[in-house]
Tab-separated table of C-alpha atoms in Angstrom:
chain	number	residue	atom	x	y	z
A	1166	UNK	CA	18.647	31.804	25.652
A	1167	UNK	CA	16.462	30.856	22.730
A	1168	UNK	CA	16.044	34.631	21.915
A	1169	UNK	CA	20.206	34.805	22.091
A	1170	UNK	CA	19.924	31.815	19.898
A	1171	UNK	CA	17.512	33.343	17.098
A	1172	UNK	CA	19.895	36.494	17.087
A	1173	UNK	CA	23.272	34.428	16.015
A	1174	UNK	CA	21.195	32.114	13.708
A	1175	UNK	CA	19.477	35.253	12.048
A	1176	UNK	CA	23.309	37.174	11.509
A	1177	UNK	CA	24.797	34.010	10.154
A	1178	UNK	CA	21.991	33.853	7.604
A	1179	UNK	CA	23.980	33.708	4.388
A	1180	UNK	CA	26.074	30.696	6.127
A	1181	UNK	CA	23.358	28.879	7.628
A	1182	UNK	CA	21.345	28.360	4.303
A	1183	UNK	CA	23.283	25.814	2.485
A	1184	UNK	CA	23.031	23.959	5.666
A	1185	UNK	CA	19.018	24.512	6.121
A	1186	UNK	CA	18.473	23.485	2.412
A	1187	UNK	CA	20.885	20.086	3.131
A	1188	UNK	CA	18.722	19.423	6.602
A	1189	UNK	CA	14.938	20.500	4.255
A	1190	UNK	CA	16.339	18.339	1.090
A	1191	UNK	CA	16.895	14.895	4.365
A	1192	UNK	CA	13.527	15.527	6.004
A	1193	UNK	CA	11.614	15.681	2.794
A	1194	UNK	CA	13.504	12.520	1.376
A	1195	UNK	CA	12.929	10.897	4.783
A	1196	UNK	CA	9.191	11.919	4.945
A	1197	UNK	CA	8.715	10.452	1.143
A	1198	UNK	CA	10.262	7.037	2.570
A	1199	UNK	CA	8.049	6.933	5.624
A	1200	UNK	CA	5.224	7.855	3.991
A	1201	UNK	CA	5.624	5.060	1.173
A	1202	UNK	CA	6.365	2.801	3.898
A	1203	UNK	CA	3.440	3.803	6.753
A	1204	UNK	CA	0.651	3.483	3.672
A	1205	UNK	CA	2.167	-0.187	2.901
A	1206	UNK	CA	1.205	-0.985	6.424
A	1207	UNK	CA	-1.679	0.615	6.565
A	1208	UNK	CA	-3.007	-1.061	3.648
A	1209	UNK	CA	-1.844	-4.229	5.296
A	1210	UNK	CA	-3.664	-4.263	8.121
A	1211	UNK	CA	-7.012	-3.490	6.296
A	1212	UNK	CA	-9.267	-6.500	5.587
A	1213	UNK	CA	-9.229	-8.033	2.006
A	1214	UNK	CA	-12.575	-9.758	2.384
A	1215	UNK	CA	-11.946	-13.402	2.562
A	1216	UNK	CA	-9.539	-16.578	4.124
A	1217	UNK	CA	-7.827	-17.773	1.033
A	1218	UNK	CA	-6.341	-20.846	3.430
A	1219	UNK	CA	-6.112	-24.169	1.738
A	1220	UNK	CA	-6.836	-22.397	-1.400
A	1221	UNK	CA	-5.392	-23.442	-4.786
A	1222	UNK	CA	-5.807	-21.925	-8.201
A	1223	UNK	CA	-6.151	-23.727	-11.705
A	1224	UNK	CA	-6.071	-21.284	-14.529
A	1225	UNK	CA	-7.053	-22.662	-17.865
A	1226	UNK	CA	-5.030	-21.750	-20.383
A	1227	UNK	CA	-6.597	-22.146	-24.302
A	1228	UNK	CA	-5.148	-19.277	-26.538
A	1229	UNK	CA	-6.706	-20.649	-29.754
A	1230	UNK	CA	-9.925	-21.555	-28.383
A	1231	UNK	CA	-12.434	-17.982	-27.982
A	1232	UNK	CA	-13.551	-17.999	-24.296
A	1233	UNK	CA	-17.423	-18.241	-25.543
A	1234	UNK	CA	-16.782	-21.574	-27.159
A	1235	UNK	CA	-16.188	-23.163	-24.441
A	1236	UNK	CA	-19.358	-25.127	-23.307
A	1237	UNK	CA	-21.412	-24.695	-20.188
A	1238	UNK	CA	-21.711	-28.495	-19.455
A	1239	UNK	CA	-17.539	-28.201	-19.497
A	1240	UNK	CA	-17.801	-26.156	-16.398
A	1241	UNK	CA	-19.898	-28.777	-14.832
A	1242	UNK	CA	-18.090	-31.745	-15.661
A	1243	UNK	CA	-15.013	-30.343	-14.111
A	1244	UNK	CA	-16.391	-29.647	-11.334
A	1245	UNK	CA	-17.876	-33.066	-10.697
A	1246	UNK	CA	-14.799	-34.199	-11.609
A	1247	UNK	CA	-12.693	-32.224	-9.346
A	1248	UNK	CA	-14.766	-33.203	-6.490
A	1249	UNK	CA	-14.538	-36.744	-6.736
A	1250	UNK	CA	-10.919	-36.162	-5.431
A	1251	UNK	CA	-11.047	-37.106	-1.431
A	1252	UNK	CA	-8.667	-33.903	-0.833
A	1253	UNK	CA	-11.191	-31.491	-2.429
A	1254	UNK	CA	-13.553	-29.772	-0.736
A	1255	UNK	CA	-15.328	-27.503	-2.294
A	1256	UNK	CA	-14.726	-26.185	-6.681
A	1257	UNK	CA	-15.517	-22.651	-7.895
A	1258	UNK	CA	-15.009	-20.897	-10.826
A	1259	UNK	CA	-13.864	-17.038	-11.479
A	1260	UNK	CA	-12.820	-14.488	-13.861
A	1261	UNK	CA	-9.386	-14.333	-12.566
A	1262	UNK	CA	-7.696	-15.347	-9.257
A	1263	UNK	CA	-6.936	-13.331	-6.213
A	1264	UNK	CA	-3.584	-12.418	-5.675
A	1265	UNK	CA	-2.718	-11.363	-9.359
A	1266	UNK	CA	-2.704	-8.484	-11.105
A	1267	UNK	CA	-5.711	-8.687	-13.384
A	1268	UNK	CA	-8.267	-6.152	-13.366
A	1269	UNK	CA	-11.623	-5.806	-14.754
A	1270	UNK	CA	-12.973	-2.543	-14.290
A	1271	UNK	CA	-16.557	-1.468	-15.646
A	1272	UNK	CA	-19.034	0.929	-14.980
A	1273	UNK	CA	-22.515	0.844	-13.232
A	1274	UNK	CA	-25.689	3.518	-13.443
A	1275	UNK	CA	-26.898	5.104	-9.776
A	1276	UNK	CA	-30.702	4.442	-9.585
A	1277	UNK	CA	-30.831	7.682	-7.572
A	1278	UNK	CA	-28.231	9.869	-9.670
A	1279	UNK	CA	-27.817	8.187	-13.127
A	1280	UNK	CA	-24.223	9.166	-12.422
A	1281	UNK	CA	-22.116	6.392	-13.705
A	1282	UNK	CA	-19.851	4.528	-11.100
A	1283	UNK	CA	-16.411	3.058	-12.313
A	1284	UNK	CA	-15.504	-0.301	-10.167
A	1285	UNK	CA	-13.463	-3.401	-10.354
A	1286	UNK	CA	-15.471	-6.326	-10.989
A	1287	UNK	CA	-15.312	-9.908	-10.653
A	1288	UNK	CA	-17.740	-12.822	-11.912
A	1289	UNK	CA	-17.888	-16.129	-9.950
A	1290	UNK	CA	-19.471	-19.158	-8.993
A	1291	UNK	CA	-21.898	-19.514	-6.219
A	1292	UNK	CA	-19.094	-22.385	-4.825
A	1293	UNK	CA	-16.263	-19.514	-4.413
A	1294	UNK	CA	-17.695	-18.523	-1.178
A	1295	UNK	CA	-16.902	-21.580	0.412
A	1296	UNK	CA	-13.315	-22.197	-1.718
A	1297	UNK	CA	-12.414	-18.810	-0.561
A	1298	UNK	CA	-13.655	-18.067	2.570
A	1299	UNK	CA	-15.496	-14.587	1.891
A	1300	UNK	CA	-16.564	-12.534	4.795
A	1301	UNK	CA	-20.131	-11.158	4.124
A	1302	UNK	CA	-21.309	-8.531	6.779
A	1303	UNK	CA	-25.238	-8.002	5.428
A	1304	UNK	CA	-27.436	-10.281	3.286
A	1305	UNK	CA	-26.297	-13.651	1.240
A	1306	UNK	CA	-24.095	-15.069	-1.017
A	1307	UNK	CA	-25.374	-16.815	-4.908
A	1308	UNK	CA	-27.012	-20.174	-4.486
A	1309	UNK	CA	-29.342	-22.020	-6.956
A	1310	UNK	CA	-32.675	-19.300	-5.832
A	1311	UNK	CA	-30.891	-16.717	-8.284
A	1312	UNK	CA	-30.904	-19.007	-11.577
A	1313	UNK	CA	-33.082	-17.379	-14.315
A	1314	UNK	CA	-34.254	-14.537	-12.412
A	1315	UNK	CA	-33.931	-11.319	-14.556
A	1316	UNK	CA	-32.187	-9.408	-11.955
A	1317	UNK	CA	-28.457	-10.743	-12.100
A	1318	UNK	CA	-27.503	-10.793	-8.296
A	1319	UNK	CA	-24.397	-8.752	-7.200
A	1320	UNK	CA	-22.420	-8.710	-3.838
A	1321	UNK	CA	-21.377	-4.879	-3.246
A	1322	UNK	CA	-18.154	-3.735	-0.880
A	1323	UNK	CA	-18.958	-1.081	1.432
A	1324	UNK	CA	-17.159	1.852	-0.572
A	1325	UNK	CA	-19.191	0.646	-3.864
A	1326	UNK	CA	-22.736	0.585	-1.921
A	1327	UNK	CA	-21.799	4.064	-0.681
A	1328	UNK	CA	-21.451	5.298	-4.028
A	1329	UNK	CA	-24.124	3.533	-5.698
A	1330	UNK	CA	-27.077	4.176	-2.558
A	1331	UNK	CA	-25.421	7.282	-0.635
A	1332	UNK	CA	-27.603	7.564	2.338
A	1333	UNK	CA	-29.601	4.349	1.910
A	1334	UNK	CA	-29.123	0.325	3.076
A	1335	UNK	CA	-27.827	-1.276	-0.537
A	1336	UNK	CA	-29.330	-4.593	0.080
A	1337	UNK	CA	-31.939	-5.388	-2.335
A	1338	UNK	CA	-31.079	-2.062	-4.299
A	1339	UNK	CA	-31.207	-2.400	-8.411
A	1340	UNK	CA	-28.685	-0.697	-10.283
A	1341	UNK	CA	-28.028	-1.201	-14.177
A	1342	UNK	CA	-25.172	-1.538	-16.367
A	1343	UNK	CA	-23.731	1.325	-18.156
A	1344	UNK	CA	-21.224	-0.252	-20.653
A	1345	UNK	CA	-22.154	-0.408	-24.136
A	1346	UNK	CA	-25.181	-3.009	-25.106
A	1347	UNK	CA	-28.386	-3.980	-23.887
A	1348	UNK	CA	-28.343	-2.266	-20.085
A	1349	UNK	CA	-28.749	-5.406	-17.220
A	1350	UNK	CA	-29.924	-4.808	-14.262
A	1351	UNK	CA	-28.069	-6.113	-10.993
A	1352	UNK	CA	-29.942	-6.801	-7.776
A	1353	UNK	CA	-27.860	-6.069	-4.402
A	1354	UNK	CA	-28.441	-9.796	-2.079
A	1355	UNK	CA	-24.904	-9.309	-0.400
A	1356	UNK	CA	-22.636	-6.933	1.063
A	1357	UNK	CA	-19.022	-7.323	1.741
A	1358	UNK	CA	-16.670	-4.678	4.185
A	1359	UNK	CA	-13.965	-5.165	1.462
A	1360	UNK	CA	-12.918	-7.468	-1.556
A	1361	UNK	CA	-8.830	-6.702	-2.253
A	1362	UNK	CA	-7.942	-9.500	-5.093
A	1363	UNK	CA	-4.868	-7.977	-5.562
A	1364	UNK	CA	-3.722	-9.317	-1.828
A	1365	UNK	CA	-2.700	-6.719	1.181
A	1366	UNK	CA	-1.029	-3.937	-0.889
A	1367	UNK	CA	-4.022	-3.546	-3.095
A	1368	UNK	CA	-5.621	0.214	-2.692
A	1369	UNK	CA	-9.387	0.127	-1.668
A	1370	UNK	CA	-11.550	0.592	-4.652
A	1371	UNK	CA	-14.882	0.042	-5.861
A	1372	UNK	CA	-16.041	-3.522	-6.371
A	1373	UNK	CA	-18.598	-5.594	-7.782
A	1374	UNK	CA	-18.985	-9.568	-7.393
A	1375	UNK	CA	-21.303	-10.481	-10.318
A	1376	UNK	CA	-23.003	-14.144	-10.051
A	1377	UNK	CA	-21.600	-16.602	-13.130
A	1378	UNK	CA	-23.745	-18.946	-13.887
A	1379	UNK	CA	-22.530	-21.430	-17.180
A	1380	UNK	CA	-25.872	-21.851	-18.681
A	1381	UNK	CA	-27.314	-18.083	-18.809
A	1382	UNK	CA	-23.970	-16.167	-18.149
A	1383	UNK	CA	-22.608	-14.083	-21.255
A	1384	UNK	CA	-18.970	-14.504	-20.168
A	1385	UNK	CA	-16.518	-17.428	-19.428
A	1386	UNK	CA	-14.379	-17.966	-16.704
A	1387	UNK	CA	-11.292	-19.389	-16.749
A	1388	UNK	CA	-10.092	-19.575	-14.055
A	1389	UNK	CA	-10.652	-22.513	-11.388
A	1390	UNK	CA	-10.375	-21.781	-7.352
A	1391	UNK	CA	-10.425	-24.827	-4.768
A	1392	UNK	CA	-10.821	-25.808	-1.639
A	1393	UNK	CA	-8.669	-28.600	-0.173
A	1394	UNK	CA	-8.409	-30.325	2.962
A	1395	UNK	CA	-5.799	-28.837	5.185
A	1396	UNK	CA	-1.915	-30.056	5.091
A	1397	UNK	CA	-2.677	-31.117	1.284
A	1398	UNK	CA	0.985	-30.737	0.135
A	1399	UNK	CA	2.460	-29.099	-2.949
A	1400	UNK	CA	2.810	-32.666	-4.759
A	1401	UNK	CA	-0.760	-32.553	-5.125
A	1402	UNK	CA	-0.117	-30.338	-8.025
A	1403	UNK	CA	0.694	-32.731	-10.093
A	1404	UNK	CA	-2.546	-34.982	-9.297
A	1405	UNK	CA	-4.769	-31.992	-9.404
A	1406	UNK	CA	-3.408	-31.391	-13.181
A	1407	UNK	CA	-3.742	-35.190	-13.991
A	1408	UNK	CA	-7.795	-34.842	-13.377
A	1409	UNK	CA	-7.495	-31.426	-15.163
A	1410	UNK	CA	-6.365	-33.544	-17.925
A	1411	UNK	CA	-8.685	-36.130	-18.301
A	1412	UNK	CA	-11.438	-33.878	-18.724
A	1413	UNK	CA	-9.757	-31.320	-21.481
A	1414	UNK	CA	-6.954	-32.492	-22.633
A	1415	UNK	CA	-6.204	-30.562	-25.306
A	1416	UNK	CA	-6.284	-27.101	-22.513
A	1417	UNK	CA	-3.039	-26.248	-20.292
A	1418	UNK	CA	-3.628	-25.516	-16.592
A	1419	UNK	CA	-1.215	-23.044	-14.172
A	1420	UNK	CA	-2.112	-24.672	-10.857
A	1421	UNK	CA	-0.630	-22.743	-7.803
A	1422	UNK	CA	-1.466	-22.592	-4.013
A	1423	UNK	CA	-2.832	-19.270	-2.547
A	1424	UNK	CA	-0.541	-19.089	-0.149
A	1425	UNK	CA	2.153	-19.159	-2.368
A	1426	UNK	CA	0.895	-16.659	-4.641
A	1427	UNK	CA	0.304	-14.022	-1.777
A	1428	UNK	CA	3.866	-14.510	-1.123
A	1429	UNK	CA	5.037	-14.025	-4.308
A	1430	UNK	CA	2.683	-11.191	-5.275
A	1431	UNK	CA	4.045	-9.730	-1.872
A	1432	UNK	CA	7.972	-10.028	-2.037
A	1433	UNK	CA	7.362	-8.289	-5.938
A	1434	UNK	CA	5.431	-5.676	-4.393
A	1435	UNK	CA	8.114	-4.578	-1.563
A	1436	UNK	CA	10.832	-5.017	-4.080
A	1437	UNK	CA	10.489	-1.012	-4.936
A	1438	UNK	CA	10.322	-0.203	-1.306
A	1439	UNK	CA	12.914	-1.968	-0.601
A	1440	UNK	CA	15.055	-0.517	-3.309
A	1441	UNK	CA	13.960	3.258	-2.534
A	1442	UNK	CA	14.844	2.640	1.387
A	1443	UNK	CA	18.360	1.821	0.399
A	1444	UNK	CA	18.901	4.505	-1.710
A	1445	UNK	CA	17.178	7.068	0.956
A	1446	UNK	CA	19.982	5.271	3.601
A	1447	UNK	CA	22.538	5.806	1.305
A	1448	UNK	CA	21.524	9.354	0.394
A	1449	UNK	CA	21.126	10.084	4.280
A	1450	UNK	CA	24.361	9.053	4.948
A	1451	UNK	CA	25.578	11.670	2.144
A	1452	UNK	CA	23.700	14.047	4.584
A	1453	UNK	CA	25.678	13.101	7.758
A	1454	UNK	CA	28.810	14.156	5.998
A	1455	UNK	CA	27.568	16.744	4.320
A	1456	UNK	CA	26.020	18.225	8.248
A	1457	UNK	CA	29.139	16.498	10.018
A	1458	UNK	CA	32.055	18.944	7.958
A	1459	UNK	CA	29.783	21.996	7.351
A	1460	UNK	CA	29.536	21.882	11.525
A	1461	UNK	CA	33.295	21.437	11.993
A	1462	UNK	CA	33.771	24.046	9.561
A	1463	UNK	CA	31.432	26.590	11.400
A	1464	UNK	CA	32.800	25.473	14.825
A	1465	UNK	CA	36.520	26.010	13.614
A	1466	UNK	CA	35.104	29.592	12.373
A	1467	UNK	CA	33.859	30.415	15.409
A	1468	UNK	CA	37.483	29.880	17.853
A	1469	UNK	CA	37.734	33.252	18.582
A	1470	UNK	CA	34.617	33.527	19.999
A	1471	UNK	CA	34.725	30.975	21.625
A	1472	UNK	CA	37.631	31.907	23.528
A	1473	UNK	CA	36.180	35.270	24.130
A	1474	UNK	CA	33.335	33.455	26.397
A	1475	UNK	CA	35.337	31.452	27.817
A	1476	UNK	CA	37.452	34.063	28.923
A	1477	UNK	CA	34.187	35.899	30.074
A	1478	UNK	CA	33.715	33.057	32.347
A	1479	UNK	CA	31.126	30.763	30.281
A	1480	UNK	CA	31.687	26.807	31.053
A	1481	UNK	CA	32.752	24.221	29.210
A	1482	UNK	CA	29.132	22.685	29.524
A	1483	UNK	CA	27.590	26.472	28.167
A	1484	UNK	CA	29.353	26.298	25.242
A	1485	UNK	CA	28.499	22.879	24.154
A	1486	UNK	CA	25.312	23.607	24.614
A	1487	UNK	CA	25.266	26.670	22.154
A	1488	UNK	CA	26.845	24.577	19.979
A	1489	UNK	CA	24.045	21.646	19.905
A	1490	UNK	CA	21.052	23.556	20.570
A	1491	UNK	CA	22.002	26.033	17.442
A	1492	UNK	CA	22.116	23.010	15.008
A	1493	UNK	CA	19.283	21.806	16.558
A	1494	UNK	CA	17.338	25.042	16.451
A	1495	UNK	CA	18.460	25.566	12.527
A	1496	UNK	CA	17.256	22.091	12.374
A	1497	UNK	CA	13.789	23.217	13.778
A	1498	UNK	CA	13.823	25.781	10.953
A	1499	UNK	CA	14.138	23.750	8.485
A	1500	UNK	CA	11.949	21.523	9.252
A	1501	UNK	CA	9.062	23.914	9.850
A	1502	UNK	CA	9.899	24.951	5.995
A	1503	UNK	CA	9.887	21.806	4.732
A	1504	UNK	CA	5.724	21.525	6.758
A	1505	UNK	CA	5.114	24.210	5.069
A	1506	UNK	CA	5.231	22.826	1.834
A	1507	UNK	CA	4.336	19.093	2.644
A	1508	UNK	CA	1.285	19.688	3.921
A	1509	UNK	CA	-0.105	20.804	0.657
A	1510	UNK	CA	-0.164	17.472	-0.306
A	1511	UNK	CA	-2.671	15.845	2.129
A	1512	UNK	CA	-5.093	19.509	1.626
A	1513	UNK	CA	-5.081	19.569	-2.138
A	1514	UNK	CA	-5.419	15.780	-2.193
A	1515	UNK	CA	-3.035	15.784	-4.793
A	1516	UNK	CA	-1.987	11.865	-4.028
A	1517	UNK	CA	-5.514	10.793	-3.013
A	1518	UNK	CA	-5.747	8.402	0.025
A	1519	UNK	CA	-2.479	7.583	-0.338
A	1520	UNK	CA	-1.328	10.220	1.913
A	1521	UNK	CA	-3.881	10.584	3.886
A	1522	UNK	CA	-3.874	12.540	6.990
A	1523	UNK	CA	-2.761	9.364	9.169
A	1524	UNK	CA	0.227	8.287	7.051
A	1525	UNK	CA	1.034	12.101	6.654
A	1526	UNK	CA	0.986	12.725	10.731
A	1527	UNK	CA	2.683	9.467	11.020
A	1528	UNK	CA	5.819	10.062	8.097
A	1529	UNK	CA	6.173	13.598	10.104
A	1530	UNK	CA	6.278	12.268	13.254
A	1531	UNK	CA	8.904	9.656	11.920
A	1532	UNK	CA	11.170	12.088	9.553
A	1533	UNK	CA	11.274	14.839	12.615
A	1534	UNK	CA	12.681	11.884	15.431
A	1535	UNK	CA	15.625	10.908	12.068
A	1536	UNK	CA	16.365	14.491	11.020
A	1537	UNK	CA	16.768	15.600	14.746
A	1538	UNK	CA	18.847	12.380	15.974
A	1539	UNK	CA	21.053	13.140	12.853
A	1540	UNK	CA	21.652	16.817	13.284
A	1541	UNK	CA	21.902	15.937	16.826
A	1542	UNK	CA	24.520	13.176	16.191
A	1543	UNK	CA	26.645	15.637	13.877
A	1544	UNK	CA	26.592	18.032	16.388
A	1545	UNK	CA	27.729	16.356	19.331
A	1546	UNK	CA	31.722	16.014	18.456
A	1547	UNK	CA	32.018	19.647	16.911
A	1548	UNK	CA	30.081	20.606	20.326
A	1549	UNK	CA	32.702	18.891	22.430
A	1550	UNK	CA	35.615	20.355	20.623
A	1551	UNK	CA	34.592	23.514	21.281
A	1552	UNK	CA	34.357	22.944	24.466
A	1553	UNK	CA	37.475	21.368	25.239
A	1554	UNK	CA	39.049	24.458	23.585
A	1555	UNK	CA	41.492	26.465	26.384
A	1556	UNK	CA	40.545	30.414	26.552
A	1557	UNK	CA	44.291	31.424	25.757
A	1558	UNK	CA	44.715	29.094	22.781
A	1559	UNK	CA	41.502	30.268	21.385
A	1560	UNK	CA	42.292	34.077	21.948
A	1561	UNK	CA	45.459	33.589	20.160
A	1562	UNK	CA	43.847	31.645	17.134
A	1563	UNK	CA	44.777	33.168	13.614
């Protein structure tokens, strides 16, 4: 039957390549949705590389005042002042804050390669450990040990120690700076499976944690993370900027929650997906019609011979068979075309690991159950018609 099947499809050619284009054009749309969608969720379910619960964020806010004016005894008076209140539990201090978009990105010299080795980096406190809950797997965090050594003490994700020591354990590796200035050199005491500060969505990259210390750092924060005693509601806002206050007056603070800043960062972040799904749906839909009349067309086409098997003696049931497993077969087709071409993507690594060969088997998987269920779906009335069709009225059709 299947070579009976390849025989019509091949003579109806010229008719059946509008239709194969309409069902490649779906698939790839659908595979471009699923595959947006499947690397969301995979990135999801990856580790970010610390708690964040009962976490709040102060960012200091002083556009007229140069970040290295501000003095290092500040940095200690707000903490001691910040832990004086009985919800606190523990005051760091940081570049920026998780769950934003800010990125620092700088570049680092292999000891074994002299390559240099672009990464996101972040300075902080040796209290953000404990305000944020960070997850080392090897080695330590910064304590008071690493003040005036003349190795500055980094904490190294996995993907950043592979590229810095390929080969080799990273803790208590050196590695130097290769910006422009006097070169520093950065001693490995940590090391971290991953560090995502942009929250869930955030693709893996390279990434530093650099020790800031107020009295020997060359930077300044400004940014201010907590820890606070759980069930500490959202009213504590407006004490926690009250004791901001009192210490610097003359600064503005943007005091959030975590929690609520994942969520935010999040619902932004699936706004485009959620946009591009509708449009797909709506565009699919298009599709339906489009495979729905070009199949009632074909089937009204084909009366005549119809009615010539069924005056032959073929069932009702054969012929609405034919009539399904043909769409479904030019379906097939198509969609070993449209393979063809998509899996150039994932071999040339033209999108990087964001189509990677586990979203790419997964989006298949999911486009090829949608196209078939729709072709499938458009197929079944235009099937049953033909069936129901009498042998005399069909012989007489003009």
């Amino acid at each position: 039957m299947l070579r009976h099947l390849l025989q019509l499809t091949w003579k109806r050619k010229s008719r059946n390549l509008m239709l194969s284009l309409e069902i490649l054009l779906a698939f790839a749309i659908v595979f471009g949705i699923a595959a947006f969608g499947l690397r969301f969720w995979q990135l999801y379910r990856e580790p970010i590389g610390f708690d964040g619960t009962d976490a709040w964020s102060a960012a200091m806010q002083f556009s007229d005042v140069p970040a290295d004016a501000i003095s290092p005894d500040t940095y200690d008076l707000l903490r001691r002042s910040l832990l004086e209140l009985p919800e606190v539990r523990a005051v760091g201090f940081a570049t920026h804050s998780p769950y934003t978009l800010s990125t620092w990105t700088t570049s680092f010299k292999s000891p074994q390669t002299g390559a240099r080795v672009d990464t996101d980096t972040i300075e902080v406190s040796d209290d953000v450990a404990a305000a944020l809950g960070v997850h080392l797997v090897a080695g330590r965090w910064f304590d008071a040990t690493d003040e005036g050594r003349s190795e500055l003490p980094a904490v190294l994700n996995r993907r950043m120690a592979a590229a810095l020591f390929p080969g080799r354990p990273a803790l208590g590796q050196r590695f130097t700076s290769a910006e422009d200035g006097p070169p520093r050199t950065y001693r490995v005491v940590g090391l971290v499976d991953a560090f995502r500060n942009k929250g869930p969505f955030m693709t893996p990259t390279n990434f530093v944690i650099a020790r800031f210390a107020p009295h020997t750092s060359q930077s300044r924060v400004r940014t201010i993370l907590l820890k606070v005693a759980p069930g500490t509601p959202r009213a504590f806002e407006a004490k926690l900027n009250q004791r901001l206050k009192a210490v610097r007056n003359d600064w503005s603070y943007e005091i959030a929650p975590l929690a609520s800043m994942r969520a935010s960062l999040l619902k932004e972040q699936l706004v485009p997906l959620a946009v591009v799904a509708v449009i797909a749906a709506f565009m699919l839909v298009m599709v339906a019609f489009g495979l729905f009349g070009v199949l009632w067309q074909n089937t009204t086409h084909r009366i005549p011979e119809i009615g010539l098997r069924r005056a032959l003696g073929a069932s009702a049931a054969s012929i609405y068979r034919q009539i399904v497993f043909e769409q479904l077969l030019l379906c097939s087709l198509a969609i070993a075309a449209a393979l063809v071409l998509l899996v150039q993507l994932p071999l040339t690594g033209a999108l990087g690991e964001t189509l990677n060969w586990q979203v790419f088997a997964g989006a298949v998987l999911l486009s090829m159950a949608v196209i078939y269920l729709l072709s499938l779906a458009c197929s079944l009335y235009p099937g049953w018609r033909a069936s129901r069709l009498a042998p005399a009225a069909a012989l007489h059709y003009e």
